[in-house]
Amino acid sequence: MSGTDRTSPAPTAQDVALAERLAALAGEALSGPTAQVADQLRAHTAHIALLDRQAPVVSAVLSMCRAAAERWQAGGYGHFSVARHMPSVAPALSSLLQAAVDGDADPQLHDRVGRACAASAEDAHKLIAISAGVHALLEAGPRRFPAENVAEPIDPRRLPDLRARLISAQQGKPAVNRLAIALFENTGTLVPFLNSADDAARVLLAQENDRLAKARLYHVDEEMTEAAIRKAERGRKGPLAPHRVPARRGFIAFGKPLVRTVPEGEERPADVVAVSWGPWAADFTHAPGHLRPTPVAGPRQPFWRWFGPDGVRHIEAFDGRERPTWWLTFWARPTHAIPGVPPLMADNETTTGATETPGPMRIGTTDEVSHVVYACWDFITQEQVTKRPITQQRVQPRKPTDLRRDRRKGVEDDSAVHLVTLRGRRLQPSGSAPAVPAPNGRTLDYRQVIAEYDRSHCMNPHLHRDDPDKELHHHEEITVIEHVRGPDGAPMRPTKESRTVHQLTAEVATDAG
């Protein structure tokens, strides 16, 4: 068939039926590849390739691809690239399929399909199978693209780029559409009370972008993450305070993904790998000027609604000055990669106010993650309230060229990454641990592992007895991490107070053997 040949005839009802059957088989092969489905698919494509009307059948499949591509883009998944998602396809066929998916006004498209099918039975077989595969991928959606390393922690070197991608991804209509659909399905926790889901999505995205753009970047290593988890399990005794929050706006990436507990039989949510926070007020400071809250019956007008396990709670307007409140967004890696979307998604959110003492950690909820964040805050700011800091920071600056690129994407922070680690590494009895003086002047002739614990630290000991109600002074909660007390070279004495002494002594016995 040459370029001067007449255009291929339009697909008939039989051609469309064959195309639909082919696409259905391709979808079954993708969702659950079995030998039977694969044999049916090969037999069906081979049968159509031998027909005189294979070009109209392929034209019908390409029309179905175009319709599926429109639904793909309407879902906010961006542009579907045949070359990227199906890299093994030959460039000539990839170009042909891409033209069909994009809906290009190519009057010779049917002729190109006819020539490709007429070149050889093998080429026709490939074109039919690949066209059906493109349609099946578009119909299946992003779930057909499994995310790699779902539970892998964030590389601190890539944290500034990741933050910039999150900001860019939350700007524009696709992001509004995705969030509006989620809000319409009642998947939000804290939602502004507005006339439409689109308006509510715009408010939430504007506030989150403000938090991300000005956030100080932190990366806590695996050992500190484990210590924060242990502290969260012990529970916090005192209230939160603004001076125990390391930055007004921040973004913490954990060196170990946080796995939440779920009841048996329920699906486990994605692991949280990062948390962002910032000041929050029940207002519309970052919303477009045309947005107004929805009036409701009654003497009061709620601006926000909280959808919790106990029902809906109305939150009245406040500016956050008298009672500082922080908004926490939990970021998780999606179980399936979405083309054009960063490898993190907002999993859930919560708020916490100053002077509030977090209650017991509720297992199976985002409250688990919140308590870990509070513990990280306490660790980082402990050096401000006591002479016994337990963390050390190393700042990883951003290159000027990369910083200018961040500025163009809306980042206002300096993009430096604060690498936070525990100052006192877990000591091994076989090592040369520094001697810790014994209290009350006693001299120890043994070494002892002191388990990690929290204690209330008085900020003004002179008023401790004269001010029992703590009206003139206050206490701060600090953590003493696990350490070895006693002189170097002394024998290790197991004690019931230590939670790791049995493990340590077992290691000593192994080394001695």
Coordinates of C-alpha atoms in Angstrom, one line a residue:
M1 CA 0.0 0.0 0.0
S2 CA 1.4 3.4 -1.0
G3 CA 0.8 6.9 0.1
T4 CA -1.5 7.4 -2.9
D5 CA -3.8 4.6 -2.0
R6 CA -7.3 5.4 -0.8
T7 CA -8.0 5.9 2.8
S8 CA -8.8 2.7 4.8
P9 CA -12.5 2.1 5.2
A10 CA -14.2 3.1 8.5
P11 CA -14.6 0.5 11.2
T12 CA -17.8 -1.5 11.1
A13 CA -19.7 -2.8 14.0
Q14 CA -17.9 -6.1 13.7
D15 CA -14.5 -4.3 13.7
V16 CA -15.5 -2.4 16.8
A17 CA -16.5 -5.6 18.5
L18 CA -13.2 -7.3 17.6
A19 CA -11.4 -4.2 19.0
E20 CA -13.3 -4.3 22.2
R21 CA -12.6 -8.0 22.7
L22 CA -8.9 -7.4 22.0
A23 CA -8.8 -4.5 24.5
A24 CA -10.6 -6.6 27.2
L25 CA -8.1 -9.4 26.7
A26 CA -5.2 -7.0 27.1
G27 CA -6.7 -5.6 30.3
E28 CA -7.0 -9.1 31.7
A29 CA -3.4 -9.9 30.8
L30 CA -2.3 -6.8 32.7
S31 CA -4.4 -7.3 35.8
G32 CA -3.7 -11.0 36.2
P33 CA -1.4 -12.5 33.6
T34 CA -2.1 -16.2 33.2
A35 CA -1.1 -18.7 30.5
Q36 CA -4.7 -19.0 29.3
V37 CA -5.2 -15.3 28.9
A38 CA -1.9 -14.9 27.2
D39 CA -2.8 -17.7 24.7
Q40 CA -6.1 -16.1 24.0
L41 CA -4.5 -12.7 23.4
R42 CA -1.9 -14.1 21.0
A43 CA -4.5 -16.1 19.1
H44 CA -6.9 -13.2 18.9
T45 CA -4.2 -10.7 17.6
A46 CA -2.9 -13.3 15.1
H47 CA -6.5 -13.9 13.9
I48 CA -7.1 -10.2 13.3
A49 CA -3.7 -9.7 11.7
L50 CA -4.7 -12.3 9.0
L51 CA -8.0 -10.5 8.2
D52 CA -8.3 -8.2 5.2
R53 CA -9.8 -5.6 7.6
Q54 CA -7.1 -5.4 10.3
A55 CA -6.5 -1.7 9.6
P56 CA -10.2 -0.8 10.5
V57 CA -9.9 -2.9 13.7
V58 CA -6.7 -1.1 14.7
S59 CA -8.4 2.3 13.9
A60 CA -11.2 1.3 16.3
V61 CA -8.6 0.5 19.0
L62 CA -6.9 3.8 18.5
S63 CA -10.2 5.7 18.8
M64 CA -10.7 3.8 22.1
C65 CA -7.2 4.9 23.2
R66 CA -8.0 8.5 22.5
A67 CA -11.1 8.3 24.6
A68 CA -9.2 6.6 27.4
A69 CA -6.5 9.3 27.2
E70 CA -9.1 12.0 27.7
R71 CA -10.3 10.3 30.9
W72 CA -6.7 9.9 32.0
Q73 CA -6.1 13.6 31.7
A74 CA -9.4 14.5 33.3
G75 CA -8.3 12.5 36.3
G76 CA -5.3 14.8 36.7
Y77 CA -2.7 12.3 35.8
G78 CA -0.9 14.5 33.3
H79 CA 0.3 13.5 29.8
F80 CA 0.5 9.9 28.8
S81 CA 3.8 9.2 26.9
V82 CA 3.9 6.0 24.9
A83 CA 7.7 6.2 24.7
R84 CA 8.1 6.6 28.5
H85 CA 5.5 4.0 29.6
M86 CA 6.2 1.5 26.9
P87 CA 9.9 2.0 26.1
S88 CA 10.2 -1.3 24.2
V89 CA 8.0 -0.1 21.4
A90 CA 9.7 0.7 18.1
P91 CA 10.0 4.4 17.4
A92 CA 7.9 4.3 14.3
L93 CA 5.0 2.5 16.1
S94 CA 5.4 4.7 19.2
S95 CA 5.1 7.8 17.1
L96 CA 1.9 6.4 15.4
L97 CA 0.3 5.5 18.7
Q98 CA 1.3 8.8 20.3
A99 CA -0.4 10.7 17.5
A100 CA -3.6 8.7 18.1
V101 CA -3.4 9.2 21.9
D102 CA -2.9 12.9 21.6
G103 CA -5.6 13.3 19.1
D104 CA -3.5 15.1 16.5
A105 CA -5.3 16.4 13.5
D106 CA -3.5 14.0 11.1
P107 CA -5.6 13.4 8.0
Q108 CA -3.2 10.6 7.0
L109 CA -3.4 8.7 10.3
H110 CA -5.6 6.0 8.9
D111 CA -3.3 5.6 5.9
R112 CA -0.4 5.3 8.2
V113 CA -2.2 2.6 10.1
G114 CA -3.0 0.8 6.8
R115 CA 0.6 1.0 5.7
A116 CA 1.8 -0.4 9.0
C117 CA -0.6 -3.3 8.9
A118 CA 0.1 -4.0 5.2
A119 CA 3.9 -4.1 5.6
S120 CA 3.9 -7.6 7.0
A121 CA 1.7 -9.8 9.2
E122 CA 4.3 -9.5 11.9
D123 CA 4.1 -5.7 12.0
A124 CA 0.3 -5.9 12.0
H125 CA 0.4 -8.4 14.8
K126 CA 2.7 -6.0 16.9
L127 CA 0.6 -2.9 16.1
I128 CA -2.6 -4.6 17.1
A129 CA -1.2 -6.0 20.4
I130 CA 0.6 -2.7 21.3
S131 CA -2.5 -0.6 20.6
A132 CA -4.6 -2.9 22.8
G133 CA -1.9 -2.6 25.5
V134 CA -1.9 1.2 25.4
H135 CA -5.7 1.2 25.8
A136 CA -5.5 -1.3 28.7
L137 CA -2.9 0.8 30.5
L138 CA -5.0 4.0 30.1
E139 CA -8.1 2.2 31.4
A140 CA -6.3 0.6 34.3
G141 CA -5.0 4.0 35.4
P142 CA -1.8 4.8 37.4
R143 CA -2.3 1.7 39.5
R144 CA -0.6 -0.2 36.7
F145 CA 2.6 1.6 37.5
P146 CA 3.9 0.2 40.8
A147 CA 6.0 2.5 42.8
E148 CA 9.6 1.4 43.4
N149 CA 10.9 1.2 47.0
V150 CA 7.5 2.2 48.6
A151 CA 9.0 2.0 52.1
E152 CA 12.4 3.5 51.3
P153 CA 13.3 6.6 53.4
I154 CA 14.0 9.9 51.7
D155 CA 17.6 10.6 50.7
P156 CA 18.7 13.8 52.5
R157 CA 20.6 15.0 49.4
R158 CA 17.4 15.0 47.4
L159 CA 15.2 16.6 50.0
P160 CA 15.3 20.2 48.6
D161 CA 14.4 18.9 45.1
L162 CA 11.6 16.9 46.5
R163 CA 10.2 19.9 48.4
A164 CA 10.3 22.0 45.2
R165 CA 8.5 19.2 43.3
L166 CA 5.8 19.1 45.9
I167 CA 5.2 22.8 45.6
S168 CA 5.1 22.7 41.8
A169 CA 2.7 19.7 41.8
Q170 CA 0.2 21.5 44.1
Q171 CA -0.2 24.4 41.7
G172 CA -2.6 24.3 38.8
K173 CA -5.9 22.8 37.9
P174 CA -4.9 19.1 38.1
A175 CA -4.0 19.4 41.7
V176 CA -7.2 21.2 42.5
N177 CA -9.2 18.5 40.7
R178 CA -7.5 15.7 42.5
L179 CA -8.0 17.2 46.0
A180 CA -11.6 18.3 45.2
I181 CA -12.5 14.8 44.2
A182 CA -11.0 13.5 47.5
L183 CA -12.9 16.1 49.5
F184 CA -16.1 15.3 47.6
E185 CA -15.7 11.7 48.6
N186 CA -15.4 12.8 52.3
T187 CA -11.8 11.7 52.7
G188 CA -10.5 15.0 54.2
T189 CA -10.1 15.4 58.0
L190 CA -10.0 19.2 58.4
V191 CA -11.9 21.0 55.7
P192 CA -12.9 24.7 55.2
F193 CA -16.6 25.2 55.1
L194 CA -17.1 26.6 51.6
N195 CA -19.7 26.4 48.8
S196 CA -17.8 23.9 46.6
A197 CA -15.1 21.3 46.9
D198 CA -13.0 23.2 44.3
D199 CA -12.9 26.3 46.6
A200 CA -12.0 24.2 49.6
A201 CA -9.2 22.5 47.7
R202 CA -7.8 25.8 46.6
V203 CA -7.6 27.0 50.3
L204 CA -6.0 23.8 51.5
L205 CA -3.4 23.8 48.7
A206 CA -2.6 27.5 49.2
Q207 CA -2.0 27.0 52.9
E208 CA 0.1 23.8 52.4
N209 CA 2.3 25.5 49.7
D210 CA 2.9 28.4 52.1
R211 CA 4.1 25.9 54.7
L212 CA 6.3 24.1 52.3
A213 CA 7.8 27.2 50.7
K214 CA 9.0 28.6 54.0
A215 CA 9.8 25.3 55.7
R216 CA 13.2 24.6 57.3
L217 CA 14.3 21.2 56.1
Y218 CA 15.3 18.5 58.7
H219 CA 16.5 14.9 58.2
V220 CA 16.6 12.7 61.3
D221 CA 18.6 9.5 60.9
E222 CA 17.3 6.0 61.7
E223 CA 18.7 5.9 65.2
M224 CA 17.0 9.1 66.2
T225 CA 13.8 8.0 64.6
E226 CA 13.8 4.9 66.7
A227 CA 14.5 6.9 69.8
A228 CA 11.6 9.2 69.0
I229 CA 9.3 6.2 68.5
R230 CA 10.3 4.9 72.0
K231 CA 9.7 8.3 73.6
A232 CA 6.3 8.5 71.8
E233 CA 5.4 5.1 73.3
R234 CA 6.2 6.4 76.8
G235 CA 3.9 9.3 76.3
R236 CA 4.4 13.0 76.8
K237 CA 3.8 14.4 80.3
G238 CA 3.8 18.1 79.7
P239 CA 2.1 20.5 77.3
L240 CA 3.4 21.7 74.0
A241 CA 5.0 25.2 73.8
P242 CA 6.1 27.4 70.9
H243 CA 9.7 27.4 72.1
R244 CA 9.8 23.6 71.8
V245 CA 9.0 23.7 68.1
P246 CA 12.3 23.9 66.2
A247 CA 11.1 26.1 63.4
R248 CA 7.9 28.1 62.7
R249 CA 7.5 26.1 59.5
G250 CA 9.3 22.9 59.0
F251 CA 9.6 19.6 57.0
I252 CA 11.1 16.5 58.7
A253 CA 12.1 13.4 56.7
F254 CA 12.5 10.3 58.8
G255 CA 15.5 8.0 58.4
K256 CA 13.1 5.1 59.0
P257 CA 9.5 5.0 57.6
L258 CA 6.9 5.1 60.3
V259 CA 4.7 2.0 60.2
R260 CA 1.3 2.5 61.8
T261 CA -0.5 -0.2 63.7
V262 CA -3.9 -1.4 62.3
P263 CA -6.4 -3.8 63.6
E264 CA -6.2 -7.4 62.2
G265 CA -8.1 -7.8 59.0
E266 CA -7.9 -4.1 57.9
E267 CA -5.7 -2.8 55.2
R268 CA -2.5 -1.2 56.4
P269 CA -2.0 2.4 55.2
A270 CA 1.1 3.5 53.5
D271 CA 4.2 4.2 55.6
V272 CA 4.7 7.9 56.6
V273 CA 8.2 9.0 55.5
A274 CA 7.9 12.8 56.2
V275 CA 5.8 15.4 58.1
S276 CA 5.5 19.1 57.4
W277 CA 4.1 21.7 59.8
G278 CA 3.3 25.3 60.2
P279 CA 1.1 27.8 62.1
W280 CA -2.5 27.5 61.4
A281 CA -5.6 29.7 62.0
A282 CA -9.2 29.1 61.1
D283 CA -9.3 31.9 58.5
F284 CA -8.8 32.5 54.8
T285 CA -5.6 34.4 54.7
H286 CA -4.2 32.4 51.8
A287 CA -7.4 31.9 49.9
P288 CA -8.5 33.9 46.7
G289 CA -10.4 37.0 47.5
H290 CA -13.7 35.8 46.0
L291 CA -14.0 32.9 48.5
R292 CA -16.4 33.4 51.4
P293 CA -17.5 31.0 54.1
T294 CA -20.9 29.5 53.7
P295 CA -23.5 31.0 56.1
V296 CA -25.2 28.6 58.4
A297 CA -28.2 28.8 60.7
G298 CA -27.5 29.8 64.3
P299 CA -25.8 32.6 66.2
R300 CA -22.3 31.3 65.3
Q301 CA -20.7 30.7 61.9
P302 CA -18.1 27.9 61.7
F303 CA -15.3 28.4 59.3
W304 CA -13.9 24.9 59.3
R305 CA -15.2 21.4 60.0
W306 CA -13.3 18.5 61.6
F307 CA -14.3 15.0 60.5
G308 CA -13.2 12.8 63.3
P309 CA -14.1 9.3 64.5
D310 CA -16.7 10.7 66.8
G311 CA -18.5 12.8 64.1
V312 CA -18.3 16.3 62.7
R313 CA -17.1 19.1 64.9
H314 CA -17.3 22.8 64.0
I315 CA -14.3 25.0 64.5
E316 CA -15.0 28.7 64.9
A317 CA -12.8 31.4 63.5
F318 CA -9.6 32.3 65.3
D319 CA -6.4 34.1 64.2
G320 CA -3.9 31.9 66.1
R321 CA -2.3 34.8 68.1
E322 CA -3.8 34.1 71.5
R323 CA -3.6 30.3 71.1
P324 CA -0.8 29.2 68.7
T325 CA -1.8 26.2 66.7
W326 CA 0.2 24.0 64.3
W327 CA -1.0 22.1 61.3
L328 CA 0.7 18.8 60.6
T329 CA 0.6 17.1 57.2
F330 CA 1.8 13.5 57.0
W331 CA 3.5 12.5 53.7
A332 CA 3.6 8.9 52.5
R333 CA 4.9 7.2 49.4
P334 CA 2.0 6.1 47.3
T335 CA 1.6 2.4 46.7
H336 CA 1.5 3.1 43.0
A337 CA 3.5 5.7 41.0
I338 CA 1.3 8.3 39.3
P339 CA 2.8 9.8 36.1
G340 CA 3.6 13.5 36.5
V341 CA 3.1 13.4 40.3
P342 CA 5.9 13.6 42.9
P343 CA 6.7 10.4 44.8
L344 CA 5.0 11.7 47.9
M345 CA 1.3 12.2 48.7
A346 CA -0.4 13.9 51.6
D347 CA -1.7 11.0 53.6
N348 CA -3.6 12.8 56.4
E349 CA -3.4 15.9 58.5
T350 CA -4.1 17.1 62.1
T351 CA -3.7 20.1 64.3
T352 CA -2.4 20.7 67.8
G353 CA -2.4 23.8 69.9
A354 CA 0.0 25.3 72.4
T355 CA -0.5 24.5 76.1
E356 CA -2.2 21.2 75.0
T357 CA -0.9 18.1 76.6
P358 CA -1.1 15.3 74.1
G359 CA -3.1 12.4 75.5
P360 CA -2.2 8.7 75.4
M361 CA -1.1 7.6 71.9
R362 CA -4.1 6.1 70.0
I363 CA -2.9 3.1 68.2
G364 CA -4.0 2.7 64.5
T365 CA -4.4 6.4 63.9
T366 CA -2.2 9.3 62.7
D367 CA -1.9 10.1 66.5
E368 CA 0.9 7.6 66.4
V369 CA 2.9 9.7 63.9
S370 CA 2.0 12.9 65.7
H371 CA 3.6 11.7 69.0
V372 CA 6.8 10.8 67.1
V373 CA 6.9 14.3 65.7
Y374 CA 6.5 15.9 69.1
A375 CA 9.4 13.7 70.3
C376 CA 11.6 14.9 67.5
W377 CA 10.7 18.5 68.4
D378 CA 11.7 17.8 72.0
F379 CA 15.0 16.2 71.0
I380 CA 16.0 19.0 68.7
T381 CA 15.1 21.9 71.1
Q382 CA 16.4 20.2 74.3
E383 CA 19.7 22.1 74.1
Q384 CA 17.6 25.3 74.6
V385 CA 16.3 24.3 78.0
T386 CA 19.2 22.3 79.6
K387 CA 22.9 21.8 79.4
R388 CA 22.4 18.2 78.4
P389 CA 21.6 18.3 74.6
I390 CA 21.1 14.9 73.0
T391 CA 21.2 15.9 69.3
Q392 CA 23.7 17.5 67.0
Q393 CA 23.1 19.1 63.7
R394 CA 25.1 19.3 60.6
V395 CA 23.9 21.8 58.0
Q396 CA 24.1 20.7 54.3
P397 CA 23.9 24.0 52.3
R398 CA 22.2 24.4 48.9
K399 CA 24.3 25.3 45.9
P400 CA 23.6 28.8 44.6
T401 CA 22.6 27.6 41.2
D402 CA 20.2 25.1 42.7
L403 CA 18.9 27.7 45.1
R404 CA 18.0 30.0 42.2
R405 CA 16.1 27.2 40.6
D406 CA 14.2 26.7 43.9
R407 CA 13.3 30.4 44.0
R408 CA 11.8 30.1 40.5
K409 CA 9.6 27.3 41.8
G410 CA 8.3 29.3 44.7
V411 CA 10.7 28.2 47.5
E412 CA 11.4 31.0 50.1
D413 CA 13.6 29.0 52.5
D414 CA 17.3 28.7 52.0
S415 CA 16.9 25.0 51.1
A416 CA 19.7 24.0 53.5
V417 CA 19.1 20.5 55.0
H418 CA 19.7 20.1 58.8
L419 CA 21.0 16.6 59.4
V420 CA 20.0 15.7 62.9
T421 CA 21.6 12.8 64.8
L422 CA 21.9 11.7 68.4
R423 CA 24.8 13.2 70.2
G424 CA 25.5 10.2 72.4
R425 CA 25.7 7.1 70.3
R426 CA 24.6 3.9 71.9
L427 CA 27.7 2.7 73.8
Q428 CA 29.1 -0.8 73.6
P429 CA 30.7 -2.3 76.8
S430 CA 33.7 -3.5 74.8
G431 CA 34.5 0.0 73.8
S432 CA 36.2 2.7 75.7
A433 CA 33.2 4.5 77.1
P434 CA 33.9 7.7 79.0
A435 CA 33.4 7.3 82.7
V436 CA 30.2 8.9 84.2
P437 CA 30.7 10.1 87.8
A438 CA 28.5 8.4 90.3
P439 CA 26.1 10.6 92.2
N440 CA 26.6 11.6 95.9
G441 CA 30.3 11.2 95.7
R442 CA 30.1 7.4 95.6
T443 CA 32.8 5.5 93.7
L444 CA 31.6 2.6 91.5
D445 CA 33.7 -0.5 90.9
Y446 CA 31.4 -1.7 88.1
R447 CA 29.8 -0.5 85.0
Q448 CA 26.0 -0.3 84.5
V449 CA 23.7 0.4 81.6
I450 CA 21.2 3.2 82.4
A451 CA 18.1 2.8 80.3
E452 CA 16.6 5.7 78.4
Y453 CA 14.1 7.7 80.4
D454 CA 12.3 11.1 80.5
R455 CA 12.3 13.4 83.5
S456 CA 10.9 16.8 84.5
H457 CA 13.6 19.4 84.5
C458 CA 13.2 22.4 86.8
M459 CA 14.1 25.6 85.1
N460 CA 14.6 27.5 88.4
P461 CA 15.7 25.2 91.3
H462 CA 15.8 28.2 93.7
L463 CA 12.0 28.5 93.5
H464 CA 11.3 24.8 93.3
R465 CA 10.3 24.5 97.0
D466 CA 8.9 28.0 97.5
D467 CA 6.6 27.8 94.4
P468 CA 4.9 24.4 94.5
D469 CA 2.1 25.6 92.2
K470 CA 4.7 26.6 89.5
E471 CA 3.3 30.2 89.2
L472 CA 6.8 31.8 89.1
H473 CA 8.8 29.0 87.4
H474 CA 8.1 26.0 85.2
H475 CA 9.5 22.6 84.3
E476 CA 10.6 21.2 81.0
E477 CA 10.4 17.6 79.9
I478 CA 13.8 16.3 78.8
T479 CA 15.1 12.9 77.8
V480 CA 18.2 11.1 79.0
I481 CA 19.3 8.6 76.4
E482 CA 20.7 5.2 77.2
H483 CA 24.3 5.4 78.5
V484 CA 26.8 3.4 80.5
R485 CA 27.7 4.6 84.0
G486 CA 30.9 3.6 85.7
P487 CA 34.7 3.7 85.3
D488 CA 36.5 2.3 82.2
G489 CA 37.6 -1.3 82.5
A490 CA 35.2 -2.2 85.3
P491 CA 33.1 -5.3 84.9
M492 CA 29.6 -4.9 83.6
R493 CA 26.8 -5.6 86.1
P494 CA 23.4 -6.6 84.8
T495 CA 20.6 -4.7 86.4
K496 CA 16.8 -4.9 86.1
E497 CA 16.6 -1.2 85.4
S498 CA 18.4 -1.6 82.0
R499 CA 16.3 -2.8 79.1
T500 CA 19.4 -3.7 77.0
V501 CA 21.9 -5.1 79.6
H502 CA 21.1 -8.7 78.8
Q503 CA 21.8 -8.1 75.1
L504 CA 25.0 -6.2 75.9
T505 CA 26.3 -8.9 78.3
A506 CA 25.5 -11.6 75.7
E507 CA 27.6 -9.8 73.2
V508 CA 30.5 -9.6 75.7
A509 CA 30.2 -13.3 76.3
T510 CA 30.3 -14.0 72.6
D511 CA 33.4 -11.8 72.2
A512 CA 35.1 -13.6 75.1
G513 CA 34.3 -17.0 73.6

